Coordinates of C-alpha atoms in Angstrom, one line a residue:
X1 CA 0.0 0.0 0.0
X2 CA 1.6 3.4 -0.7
X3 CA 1.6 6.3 1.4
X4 CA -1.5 8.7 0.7
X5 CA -3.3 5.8 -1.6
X6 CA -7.4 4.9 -0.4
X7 CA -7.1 1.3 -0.4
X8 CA -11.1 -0.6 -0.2
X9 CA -11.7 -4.2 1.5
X10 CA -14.7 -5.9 0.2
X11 CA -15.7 -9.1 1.4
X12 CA -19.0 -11.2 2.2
X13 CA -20.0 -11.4 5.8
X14 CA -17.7 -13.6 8.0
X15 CA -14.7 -13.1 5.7
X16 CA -12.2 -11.8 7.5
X17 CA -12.4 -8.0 7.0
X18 CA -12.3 -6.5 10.2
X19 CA -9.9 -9.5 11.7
X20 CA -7.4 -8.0 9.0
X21 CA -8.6 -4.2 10.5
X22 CA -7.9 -5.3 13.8
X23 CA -4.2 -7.2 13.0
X24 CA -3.0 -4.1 10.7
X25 CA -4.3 -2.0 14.1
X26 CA -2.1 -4.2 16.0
X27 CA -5.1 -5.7 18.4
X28 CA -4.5 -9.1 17.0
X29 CA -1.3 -11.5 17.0
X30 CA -1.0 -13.6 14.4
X31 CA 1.0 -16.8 13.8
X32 CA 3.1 -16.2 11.0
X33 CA 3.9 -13.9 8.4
X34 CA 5.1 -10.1 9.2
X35 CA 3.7 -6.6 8.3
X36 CA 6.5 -4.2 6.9
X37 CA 6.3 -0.4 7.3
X38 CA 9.3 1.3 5.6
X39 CA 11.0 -2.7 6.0
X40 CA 10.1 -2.2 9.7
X41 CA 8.0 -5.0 11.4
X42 CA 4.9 -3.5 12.9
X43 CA 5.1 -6.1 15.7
X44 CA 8.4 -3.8 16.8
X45 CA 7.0 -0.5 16.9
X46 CA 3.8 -0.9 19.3
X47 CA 2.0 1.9 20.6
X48 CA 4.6 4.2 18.2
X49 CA 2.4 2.5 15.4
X50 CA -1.4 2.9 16.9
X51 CA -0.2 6.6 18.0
X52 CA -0.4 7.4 13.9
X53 CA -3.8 5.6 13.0
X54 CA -7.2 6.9 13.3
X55 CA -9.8 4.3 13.5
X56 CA -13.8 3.9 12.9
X57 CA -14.5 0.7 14.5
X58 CA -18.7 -0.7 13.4
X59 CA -19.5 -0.6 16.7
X60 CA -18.8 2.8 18.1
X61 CA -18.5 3.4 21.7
X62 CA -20.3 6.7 22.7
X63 CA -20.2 8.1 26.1
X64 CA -23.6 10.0 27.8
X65 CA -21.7 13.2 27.9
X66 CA -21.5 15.5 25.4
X67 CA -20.4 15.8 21.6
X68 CA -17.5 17.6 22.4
X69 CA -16.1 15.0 24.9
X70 CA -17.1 12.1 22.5
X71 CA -15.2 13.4 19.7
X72 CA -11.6 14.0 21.9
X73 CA -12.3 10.9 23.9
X74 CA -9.3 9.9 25.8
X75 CA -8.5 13.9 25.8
X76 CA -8.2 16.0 29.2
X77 CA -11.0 18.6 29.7
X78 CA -8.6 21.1 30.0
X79 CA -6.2 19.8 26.6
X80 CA -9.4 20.1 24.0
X81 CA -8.9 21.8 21.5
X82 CA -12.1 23.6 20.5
X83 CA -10.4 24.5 16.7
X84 CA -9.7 21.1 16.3
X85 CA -12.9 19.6 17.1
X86 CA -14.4 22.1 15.0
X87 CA -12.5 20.9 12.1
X88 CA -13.1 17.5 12.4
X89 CA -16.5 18.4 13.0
X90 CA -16.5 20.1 9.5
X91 CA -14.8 17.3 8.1
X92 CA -16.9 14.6 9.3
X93 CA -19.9 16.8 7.1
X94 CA -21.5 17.6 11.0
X95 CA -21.3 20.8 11.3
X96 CA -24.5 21.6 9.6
X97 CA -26.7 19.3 12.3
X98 CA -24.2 20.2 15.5
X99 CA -24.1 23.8 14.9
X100 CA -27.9 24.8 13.4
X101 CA -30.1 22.1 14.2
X102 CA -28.5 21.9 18.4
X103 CA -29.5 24.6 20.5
X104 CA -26.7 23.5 22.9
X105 CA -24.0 23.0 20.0
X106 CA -21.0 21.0 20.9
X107 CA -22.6 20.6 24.9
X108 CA -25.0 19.1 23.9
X109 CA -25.6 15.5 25.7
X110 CA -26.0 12.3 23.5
X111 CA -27.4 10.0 26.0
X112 CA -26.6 6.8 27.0
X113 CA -24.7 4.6 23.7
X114 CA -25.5 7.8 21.6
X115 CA -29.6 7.4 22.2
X116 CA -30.4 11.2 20.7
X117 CA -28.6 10.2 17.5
X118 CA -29.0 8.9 14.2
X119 CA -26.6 5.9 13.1
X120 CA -25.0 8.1 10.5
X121 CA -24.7 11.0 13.2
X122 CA -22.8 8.6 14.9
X123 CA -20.7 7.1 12.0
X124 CA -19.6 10.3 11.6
X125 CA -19.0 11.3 15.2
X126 CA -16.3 8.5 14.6
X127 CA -14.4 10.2 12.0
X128 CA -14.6 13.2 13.4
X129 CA -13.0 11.4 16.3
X130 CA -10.4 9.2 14.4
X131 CA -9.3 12.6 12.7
X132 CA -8.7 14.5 15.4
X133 CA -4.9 13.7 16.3
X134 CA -4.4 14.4 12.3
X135 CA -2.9 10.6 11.6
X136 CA -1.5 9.1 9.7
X137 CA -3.5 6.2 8.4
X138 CA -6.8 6.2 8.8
X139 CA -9.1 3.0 9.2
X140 CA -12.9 3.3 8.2
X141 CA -14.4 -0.4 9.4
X142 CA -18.0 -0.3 7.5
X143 CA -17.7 3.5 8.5
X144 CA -19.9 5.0 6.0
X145 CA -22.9 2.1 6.1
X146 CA -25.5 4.3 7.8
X147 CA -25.1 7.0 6.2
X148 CA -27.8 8.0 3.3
X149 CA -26.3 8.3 -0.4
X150 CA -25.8 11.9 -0.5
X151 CA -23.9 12.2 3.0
X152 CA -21.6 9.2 2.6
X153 CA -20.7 10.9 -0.9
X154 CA -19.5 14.0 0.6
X155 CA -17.8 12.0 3.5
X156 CA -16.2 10.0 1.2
X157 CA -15.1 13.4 -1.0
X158 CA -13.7 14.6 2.4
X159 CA -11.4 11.4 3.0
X160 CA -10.2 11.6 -0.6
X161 CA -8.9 15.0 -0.1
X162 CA -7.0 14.5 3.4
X163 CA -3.9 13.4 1.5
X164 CA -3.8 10.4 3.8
X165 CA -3.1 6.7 3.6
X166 CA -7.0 5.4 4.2
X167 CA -8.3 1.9 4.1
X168 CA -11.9 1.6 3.9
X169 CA -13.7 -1.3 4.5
X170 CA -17.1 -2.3 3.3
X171 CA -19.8 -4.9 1.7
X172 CA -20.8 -2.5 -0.3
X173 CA -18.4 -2.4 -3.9
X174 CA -20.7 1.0 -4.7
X175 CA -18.7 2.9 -2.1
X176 CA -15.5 2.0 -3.1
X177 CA -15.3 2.9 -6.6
X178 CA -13.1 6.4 -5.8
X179 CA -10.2 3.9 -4.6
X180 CA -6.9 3.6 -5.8
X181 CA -7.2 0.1 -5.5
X182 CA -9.7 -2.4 -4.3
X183 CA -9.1 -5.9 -2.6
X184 CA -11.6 -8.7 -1.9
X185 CA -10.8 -11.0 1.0
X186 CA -12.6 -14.6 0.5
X187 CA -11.7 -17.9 1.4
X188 CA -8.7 -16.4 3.5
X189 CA -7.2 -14.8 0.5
X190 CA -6.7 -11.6 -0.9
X191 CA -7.3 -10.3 -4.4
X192 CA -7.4 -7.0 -6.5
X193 CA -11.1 -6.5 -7.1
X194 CA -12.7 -5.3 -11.1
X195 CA -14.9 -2.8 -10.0

């Protein structure tokens, strides 16, 4: 994969998709094999290697707090960057909904698991999240499946101009068609994709 490509992962169900997410994330070991960097064995760097990816898991945790403390999870009160968020914010094509349509803005509770929100709102939450420490690679996991046509079109508009190594996983082929290349992961192999 080169640096600033969008790579896409398609795969049925069950294939293997997020199990390659999670080993190229570093939260699974696997028995043999290696995955270079620059020649360097990810397996070597550790938390040096997660510190440069932003990731967009299909579940999503959400905390009943606010948006702002949802999107700089894992971020002292008093080290938020409001600028930041609000870029991320922009990014993530929420800006419109947080900022118009909330009387309370970027205070503004969720609720328990993200109750107040659509699934797209909170798809996008996640990216806003996952951008916010500008990384390096960034890792959508079925990231864009809630989201209606239009929206995941303009999200998707927004990834392609980060300049960013992005891998995008997804069942659907339709939403990967702006990648530099696609792969399809079944029967525990991978192969370039005809879109």
């Amino acid at each position: 994969i080169k640096k600033n490509s969008i790579i896409g992962l398609v795969g049925e169900s069950g294939s293997g998709k997020s199990t390659l997410v999670d080993i190229l994330i570093g939260l699974h070991e696997f028995e043999y094999g290696k995955i270079l960097v620059d020649n360097i064995d990810i397996s070597k760097l550790g938390r040096s290697w997660q510190n440069i990816i932003g990731y967009v898991p299909q579940n999503l945790y959400l905390l009943d707090d606010s948006l702002k403390k949802n999107i700089a999870l894992g971020v002292d009160d008093n080290l938020i960057d409001n600028e930041k968020i609000i870029n991320c914010i922009k990014l993530s094509q929420l800006d419109q909904f947080i900022f118009n349509d909330l009387r309370d803005g970027l205070e503004t509770n969720i609720g328990e698991r993200g109750i107040r929100l659509s699934g797209g709102q909170k798809q996008r939450i996640g990216i806003a999240r996952a951008l916010l420490h500008n990384p390096d690679l960034v890792l959508l996991d079925e990231a864009t499946s809630g989201l209606d046509s239009f929206t995941e079109l303009k999200v998707l508009d927004t990834i392609k101009s980060l300049n960013k190594t992005v891998i995008i996983v997804s069942h659907r082929i339709n939403s990967l068609k702006f990648c530099d290349k696609v792969y399809s992961i079944k029967n525990s192999t991978i192969k370039t994709a005809k879109i």
